[in-house]
Amino acid sequence: FLVVCNFSDYTYERYTIGVPEAGYWKEVANSDAVEYGGAGRTNPRALRACRRNAQERPYTIEITLPSLGVACFRHHRPVTAITQGEEP
C-alpha cells in the first residue's frame, strides 16, 4: 500500500515517486475525487512501475498529486506472476 500526501497548494502533474515493487499501482482513494467534493485531479488508470531508482526505491511511477491532497495506491503483481499460479 502506498500513501502520498501533498501539503502544498500546488498540484503536481507527472510527479515521480519511488515504489518498492514492479507491477501496477492502482489508485484506491484520492481526497480530490469529485465524490469527496474535490476537483477530480485523480489517477484513474493503473500505473505501471518503471525500473528506475528514486527515493531509494528500485521502481517509479508518475502520478498526479493534487494540492492539499492525499492519494492512496494498491499494488498489483505483474501479469506474469499471476499467470504462473501465484495469488494476486
Short mmCIF file of N, CA, C and O in Angstrom, two decimals:
data_model
loop_
_atom_site.label_atom_id
_atom_site.label_comp_id
_atom_site.label_asym_id
_atom_site.label_seq_id
_atom_site.Cartn_x
_atom_site.Cartn_y
_atom_site.Cartn_z
N PHE A 1 0.86 -1.16 0.00
CA PHE A 1 0.00 0.00 0.00
C PHE A 1 0.90 1.23 0.00
O PHE A 1 1.94 1.25 0.67
N LEU A 2 0.51 2.26 -0.71
CA LEU A 2 1.29 3.50 -0.81
C LEU A 2 0.37 4.68 -0.57
O LEU A 2 -0.69 4.79 -1.18
N VAL A 3 0.77 5.56 0.33
CA VAL A 3 0.01 6.78 0.62
C VAL A 3 0.94 7.96 0.35
O VAL A 3 2.05 8.01 0.87
N VAL A 4 0.45 8.90 -0.48
CA VAL A 4 1.24 10.07 -0.84
C VAL A 4 0.45 11.31 -0.43
O VAL A 4 -0.71 11.47 -0.82
N CYS A 5 1.08 12.19 0.33
CA CYS A 5 0.43 13.41 0.81
C CYS A 5 1.11 14.63 0.21
O CYS A 5 2.33 14.66 0.07
N ASN A 6 0.30 15.63 -0.11
CA ASN A 6 0.82 16.90 -0.61
C ASN A 6 0.25 18.00 0.28
O ASN A 6 -0.94 18.28 0.24
N PHE A 7 1.11 18.63 1.05
CA PHE A 7 0.68 19.67 1.97
C PHE A 7 0.89 21.08 1.40
O PHE A 7 0.75 22.06 2.12
N SER A 8 1.22 21.16 0.11
CA SER A 8 1.39 22.47 -0.53
C SER A 8 0.14 22.83 -1.31
O SER A 8 -0.73 21.98 -1.55
N ASP A 9 0.06 24.06 -1.76
CA ASP A 9 -1.10 24.49 -2.54
C ASP A 9 -0.84 24.36 -4.05
O ASP A 9 -1.51 25.01 -4.85
N TYR A 10 0.11 23.53 -4.43
CA TYR A 10 0.46 23.31 -5.83
C TYR A 10 0.12 21.88 -6.24
O TYR A 10 0.46 20.94 -5.53
N THR A 11 -0.55 21.70 -7.38
CA THR A 11 -0.83 20.36 -7.92
C THR A 11 0.35 19.92 -8.77
O THR A 11 0.80 20.66 -9.65
N TYR A 12 0.85 18.73 -8.51
CA TYR A 12 1.97 18.18 -9.26
C TYR A 12 1.46 17.22 -10.33
O TYR A 12 0.83 16.21 -10.00
N GLU A 13 1.72 17.54 -11.59
CA GLU A 13 1.40 16.65 -12.71
C GLU A 13 2.65 15.83 -13.01
O GLU A 13 3.76 16.37 -12.99
N ARG A 14 2.48 14.55 -13.28
CA ARG A 14 3.59 13.66 -13.62
C ARG A 14 4.67 13.67 -12.53
O ARG A 14 5.87 13.68 -12.81
N TYR A 15 4.25 13.65 -11.28
CA TYR A 15 5.17 13.61 -10.15
C TYR A 15 5.75 12.20 -10.05
O TYR A 15 5.00 11.22 -10.00
N THR A 16 7.06 12.09 -10.05
CA THR A 16 7.73 10.80 -9.97
C THR A 16 7.96 10.42 -8.52
O THR A 16 8.52 11.20 -7.75
N ILE A 17 7.53 9.22 -8.18
CA ILE A 17 7.72 8.73 -6.81
C ILE A 17 8.24 7.30 -6.86
O ILE A 17 7.83 6.50 -7.69
N GLY A 18 9.17 6.99 -5.97
CA GLY A 18 9.74 5.65 -5.90
C GLY A 18 8.79 4.67 -5.24
O GLY A 18 8.08 5.01 -4.29
N VAL A 19 8.77 3.45 -5.79
CA VAL A 19 7.96 2.37 -5.23
C VAL A 19 8.82 1.12 -5.07
O VAL A 19 9.80 0.94 -5.81
N PRO A 20 8.49 0.24 -4.14
CA PRO A 20 9.36 -0.90 -3.85
C PRO A 20 9.22 -2.10 -4.79
O PRO A 20 10.09 -2.97 -4.78
N GLU A 21 8.15 -2.15 -5.60
CA GLU A 21 7.92 -3.35 -6.40
C GLU A 21 7.50 -3.01 -7.82
O GLU A 21 6.86 -1.99 -8.07
N ALA A 22 7.84 -3.94 -8.73
CA ALA A 22 7.38 -3.84 -10.11
C ALA A 22 5.89 -4.17 -10.15
O ALA A 22 5.31 -4.60 -9.16
N GLY A 23 5.29 -3.97 -11.31
CA GLY A 23 3.88 -4.28 -11.46
C GLY A 23 3.07 -3.01 -11.62
O GLY A 23 3.58 -1.98 -12.06
N TYR A 24 1.81 -3.09 -11.27
CA TYR A 24 0.88 -1.97 -11.44
C TYR A 24 0.44 -1.44 -10.09
O TYR A 24 0.26 -2.21 -9.14
N TRP A 25 0.23 -0.15 -10.04
CA TRP A 25 -0.24 0.54 -8.85
C TRP A 25 -1.55 1.23 -9.20
O TRP A 25 -1.60 2.06 -10.08
N LYS A 26 -2.62 0.84 -8.52
CA LYS A 26 -3.96 1.37 -8.79
C LYS A 26 -4.38 2.28 -7.65
O LYS A 26 -4.32 1.91 -6.47
N GLU A 27 -4.82 3.48 -8.02
CA GLU A 27 -5.30 4.41 -7.01
C GLU A 27 -6.62 3.90 -6.43
O GLU A 27 -7.55 3.60 -7.17
N VAL A 28 -6.70 3.81 -5.13
CA VAL A 28 -7.91 3.32 -4.47
C VAL A 28 -8.65 4.42 -3.72
O VAL A 28 -9.81 4.25 -3.37
N ALA A 29 -7.97 5.55 -3.48
CA ALA A 29 -8.62 6.70 -2.84
C ALA A 29 -7.83 7.95 -3.16
O ALA A 29 -6.60 7.91 -3.28
N ASN A 30 -8.56 9.06 -3.31
CA ASN A 30 -7.92 10.35 -3.57
C ASN A 30 -8.83 11.42 -2.99
O ASN A 30 -10.02 11.49 -3.31
N SER A 31 -8.28 12.25 -2.12
CA SER A 31 -9.09 13.27 -1.45
C SER A 31 -9.61 14.33 -2.42
O SER A 31 -10.53 15.07 -2.07
N ASP A 32 -9.07 14.40 -3.63
CA ASP A 32 -9.52 15.38 -4.61
C ASP A 32 -10.57 14.80 -5.57
O ASP A 32 -10.98 15.45 -6.52
N ALA A 33 -11.03 13.60 -5.32
CA ALA A 33 -12.06 12.99 -6.17
C ALA A 33 -13.36 13.78 -6.09
O ALA A 33 -13.68 14.38 -5.05
N VAL A 34 -14.09 13.80 -7.18
CA VAL A 34 -15.35 14.54 -7.26
C VAL A 34 -16.33 14.08 -6.18
O VAL A 34 -17.02 14.90 -5.55
N GLU A 35 -16.38 12.79 -5.92
CA GLU A 35 -17.32 12.28 -4.91
C GLU A 35 -17.01 12.75 -3.49
O GLU A 35 -17.86 12.66 -2.61
N TYR A 36 -15.80 13.29 -3.27
CA TYR A 36 -15.46 13.87 -1.97
C TYR A 36 -15.52 15.40 -2.01
O TYR A 36 -15.05 16.06 -1.09
N GLY A 37 -16.04 15.95 -3.10
CA GLY A 37 -16.14 17.39 -3.23
C GLY A 37 -14.93 18.06 -3.84
O GLY A 37 -14.80 19.28 -3.82
N GLY A 38 -14.02 17.25 -4.40
CA GLY A 38 -12.80 17.79 -4.98
C GLY A 38 -12.96 18.15 -6.45
O GLY A 38 -14.04 18.03 -7.03
N ALA A 39 -11.85 18.54 -7.06
CA ALA A 39 -11.83 18.97 -8.46
C ALA A 39 -11.65 17.81 -9.44
O ALA A 39 -11.72 18.02 -10.64
N GLY A 40 -11.39 16.62 -8.94
CA GLY A 40 -11.24 15.46 -9.81
C GLY A 40 -9.85 15.23 -10.37
O GLY A 40 -9.68 14.54 -11.36
N ARG A 41 -8.84 15.79 -9.73
CA ARG A 41 -7.45 15.55 -10.15
C ARG A 41 -6.98 14.24 -9.55
O ARG A 41 -6.38 14.20 -8.48
N THR A 42 -7.29 13.15 -10.26
CA THR A 42 -7.04 11.81 -9.77
C THR A 42 -6.19 11.03 -10.77
O THR A 42 -5.79 11.55 -11.81
N ASN A 43 -5.93 9.77 -10.46
CA ASN A 43 -5.18 8.85 -11.31
C ASN A 43 -6.11 7.69 -11.65
O ASN A 43 -6.11 6.67 -10.97
N PRO A 44 -6.94 7.84 -12.69
CA PRO A 44 -7.99 6.85 -12.95
C PRO A 44 -7.51 5.51 -13.48
O PRO A 44 -8.22 4.52 -13.35
N ARG A 45 -6.32 5.45 -14.05
CA ARG A 45 -5.81 4.19 -14.62
C ARG A 45 -4.71 3.62 -13.75
O ARG A 45 -4.00 4.35 -13.07
N ALA A 46 -4.57 2.30 -13.79
CA ALA A 46 -3.46 1.66 -13.09
C ALA A 46 -2.16 2.14 -13.70
O ALA A 46 -2.04 2.31 -14.91
N LEU A 47 -1.18 2.38 -12.86
CA LEU A 47 0.11 2.91 -13.29
C LEU A 47 1.16 1.81 -13.25
O LEU A 47 1.32 1.14 -12.23
N ARG A 48 1.86 1.63 -14.36
CA ARG A 48 2.89 0.60 -14.44
C ARG A 48 4.21 1.15 -13.92
O ARG A 48 4.67 2.21 -14.36
N ALA A 49 4.83 0.44 -12.99
CA ALA A 49 6.10 0.87 -12.43
C ALA A 49 7.22 0.66 -13.44
O ALA A 49 7.28 -0.36 -14.13
N CYS A 50 8.11 1.65 -13.53
CA CYS A 50 9.29 1.59 -14.40
C CYS A 50 10.51 1.30 -13.55
O CYS A 50 10.61 1.76 -12.42
N ARG A 51 11.45 0.56 -14.12
CA ARG A 51 12.68 0.25 -13.39
C ARG A 51 13.61 1.46 -13.44
O ARG A 51 14.33 1.67 -14.41
N ARG A 52 13.52 2.29 -12.42
CA ARG A 52 14.33 3.49 -12.28
C ARG A 52 14.36 3.86 -10.81
O ARG A 52 13.31 3.97 -10.18
N ASN A 53 15.52 4.03 -10.27
CA ASN A 53 15.65 4.35 -8.85
C ASN A 53 15.17 5.77 -8.55
O ASN A 53 15.45 6.70 -9.29
N ALA A 54 14.44 5.89 -7.45
CA ALA A 54 14.02 7.19 -6.93
C ALA A 54 13.68 7.03 -5.46
O ALA A 54 13.06 6.05 -5.07
N GLN A 55 14.11 7.98 -4.65
CA GLN A 55 13.84 7.96 -3.21
C GLN A 55 14.22 6.62 -2.58
O GLN A 55 13.50 6.06 -1.75
N GLU A 56 15.36 6.08 -3.02
CA GLU A 56 15.91 4.82 -2.50
C GLU A 56 15.01 3.62 -2.75
O GLU A 56 15.01 2.65 -2.00
N ARG A 57 14.21 3.69 -3.81
CA ARG A 57 13.34 2.59 -4.24
C ARG A 57 13.75 2.19 -5.66
O ARG A 57 14.13 3.03 -6.47
N PRO A 58 13.63 0.90 -6.02
CA PRO A 58 14.11 0.43 -7.33
C PRO A 58 13.19 0.74 -8.51
O PRO A 58 13.60 0.63 -9.66
N TYR A 59 11.96 1.12 -8.27
CA TYR A 59 10.99 1.39 -9.34
C TYR A 59 10.34 2.75 -9.11
O TYR A 59 10.38 3.28 -8.00
N THR A 60 9.71 3.28 -10.16
CA THR A 60 9.00 4.55 -10.02
C THR A 60 7.66 4.50 -10.75
O THR A 60 7.45 3.69 -11.66
N ILE A 61 6.75 5.37 -10.32
CA ILE A 61 5.51 5.64 -11.04
C ILE A 61 5.37 7.15 -11.13
O ILE A 61 5.95 7.88 -10.33
N GLU A 62 4.63 7.60 -12.13
CA GLU A 62 4.34 9.03 -12.27
C GLU A 62 2.87 9.24 -11.96
O GLU A 62 2.01 8.59 -12.55
N ILE A 63 2.60 10.14 -11.03
CA ILE A 63 1.23 10.35 -10.57
C ILE A 63 0.84 11.83 -10.69
O ILE A 63 1.70 12.70 -10.80
N THR A 64 -0.45 12.07 -10.65
CA THR A 64 -0.98 13.41 -10.43
C THR A 64 -1.26 13.52 -8.94
O THR A 64 -1.97 12.69 -8.38
N LEU A 65 -0.65 14.51 -8.32
CA LEU A 65 -0.79 14.70 -6.89
C LEU A 65 -1.48 16.04 -6.64
O LEU A 65 -0.89 17.10 -6.86
N PRO A 66 -2.75 16.02 -6.23
CA PRO A 66 -3.50 17.27 -6.08
C PRO A 66 -2.99 18.12 -4.92
O PRO A 66 -2.42 17.61 -3.96
N SER A 67 -3.20 19.41 -5.06
CA SER A 67 -2.81 20.32 -3.98
C SER A 67 -3.60 20.01 -2.72
O SER A 67 -4.78 19.64 -2.78
N LEU A 68 -2.92 20.11 -1.60
CA LEU A 68 -3.54 19.86 -0.29
C LEU A 68 -4.34 18.56 -0.31
O LEU A 68 -5.45 18.49 0.22
N GLY A 69 -3.75 17.52 -0.90
CA GLY A 69 -4.47 16.27 -1.07
C GLY A 69 -3.68 15.04 -0.68
O GLY A 69 -2.47 15.10 -0.42
N VAL A 70 -4.39 13.91 -0.67
CA VAL A 70 -3.81 12.61 -0.34
C VAL A 70 -4.27 11.62 -1.41
O VAL A 70 -5.46 11.58 -1.75
N ALA A 71 -3.33 10.83 -1.92
CA ALA A 71 -3.65 9.78 -2.88
C ALA A 71 -3.14 8.45 -2.33
O ALA A 71 -2.02 8.36 -1.83
N CYS A 72 -3.97 7.42 -2.40
CA CYS A 72 -3.63 6.09 -1.89
C CYS A 72 -3.64 5.09 -3.04
O CYS A 72 -4.57 5.07 -3.84
N PHE A 73 -2.61 4.24 -3.09
CA PHE A 73 -2.46 3.27 -4.16
C PHE A 73 -2.29 1.87 -3.60
O PHE A 73 -1.70 1.68 -2.53
N ARG A 74 -2.78 0.89 -4.36
CA ARG A 74 -2.64 -0.53 -4.01
C ARG A 74 -1.82 -1.20 -5.09
O ARG A 74 -2.03 -0.97 -6.28
N HIS A 75 -0.88 -2.03 -4.70
CA HIS A 75 0.00 -2.73 -5.64
C HIS A 75 -0.67 -3.98 -6.19
O HIS A 75 -1.36 -4.70 -5.47
N HIS A 76 -0.47 -4.21 -7.49
CA HIS A 76 -0.92 -5.44 -8.15
C HIS A 76 0.29 -6.08 -8.77
O HIS A 76 1.08 -5.41 -9.43
N ARG A 77 0.44 -7.38 -8.57
CA ARG A 77 1.59 -8.09 -9.13
C ARG A 77 1.56 -8.08 -10.65
O ARG A 77 0.50 -7.98 -11.25
N PRO A 78 2.76 -8.24 -11.24
CA PRO A 78 2.80 -8.32 -12.70
C PRO A 78 1.97 -9.48 -13.23
O PRO A 78 1.81 -10.50 -12.55
N VAL A 79 1.45 -9.35 -14.42
CA VAL A 79 0.60 -10.38 -15.02
C VAL A 79 1.33 -11.71 -15.09
O VAL A 79 0.74 -12.76 -14.87
N THR A 80 2.63 -11.74 -15.34
CA THR A 80 3.36 -13.00 -15.45
C THR A 80 3.32 -13.77 -14.14
O THR A 80 3.23 -14.98 -14.13
N ALA A 81 3.37 -13.07 -13.00
CA ALA A 81 3.29 -13.76 -11.71
C ALA A 81 1.91 -14.37 -11.50
O ALA A 81 1.78 -15.47 -10.99
N ILE A 82 0.87 -13.68 -11.95
CA ILE A 82 -0.49 -14.19 -11.79
C ILE A 82 -0.71 -15.40 -12.68
O ILE A 82 -1.28 -16.41 -12.26
N THR A 83 -0.21 -15.37 -13.91
CA THR A 83 -0.43 -16.48 -14.84
C THR A 83 0.38 -17.71 -14.43
O THR A 83 0.10 -18.81 -14.87
N GLN A 84 1.38 -17.56 -13.58
CA GLN A 84 2.16 -18.69 -13.12
C GLN A 84 1.58 -19.30 -11.86
O GLN A 84 2.21 -20.12 -11.20
N GLY A 85 0.36 -18.93 -11.50
CA GLY A 85 -0.33 -19.57 -10.40
C GLY A 85 -0.20 -18.90 -9.05
O GLY A 85 -0.66 -19.42 -8.06
N GLU A 86 0.43 -17.74 -8.97
CA GLU A 86 0.53 -17.05 -7.70
C GLU A 86 -0.77 -16.33 -7.39
O GLU A 86 -1.52 -15.97 -8.28
N GLU A 87 -1.01 -16.11 -6.12
CA GLU A 87 -2.19 -15.35 -5.70
C GLU A 87 -2.01 -13.88 -6.08
O GLU A 87 -0.93 -13.35 -5.89
N PRO A 88 -3.05 -13.23 -6.62
CA PRO A 88 -2.91 -11.78 -6.93
C PRO A 88 -2.87 -10.93 -5.68
O PRO A 88 -3.23 -11.29 -4.63
#
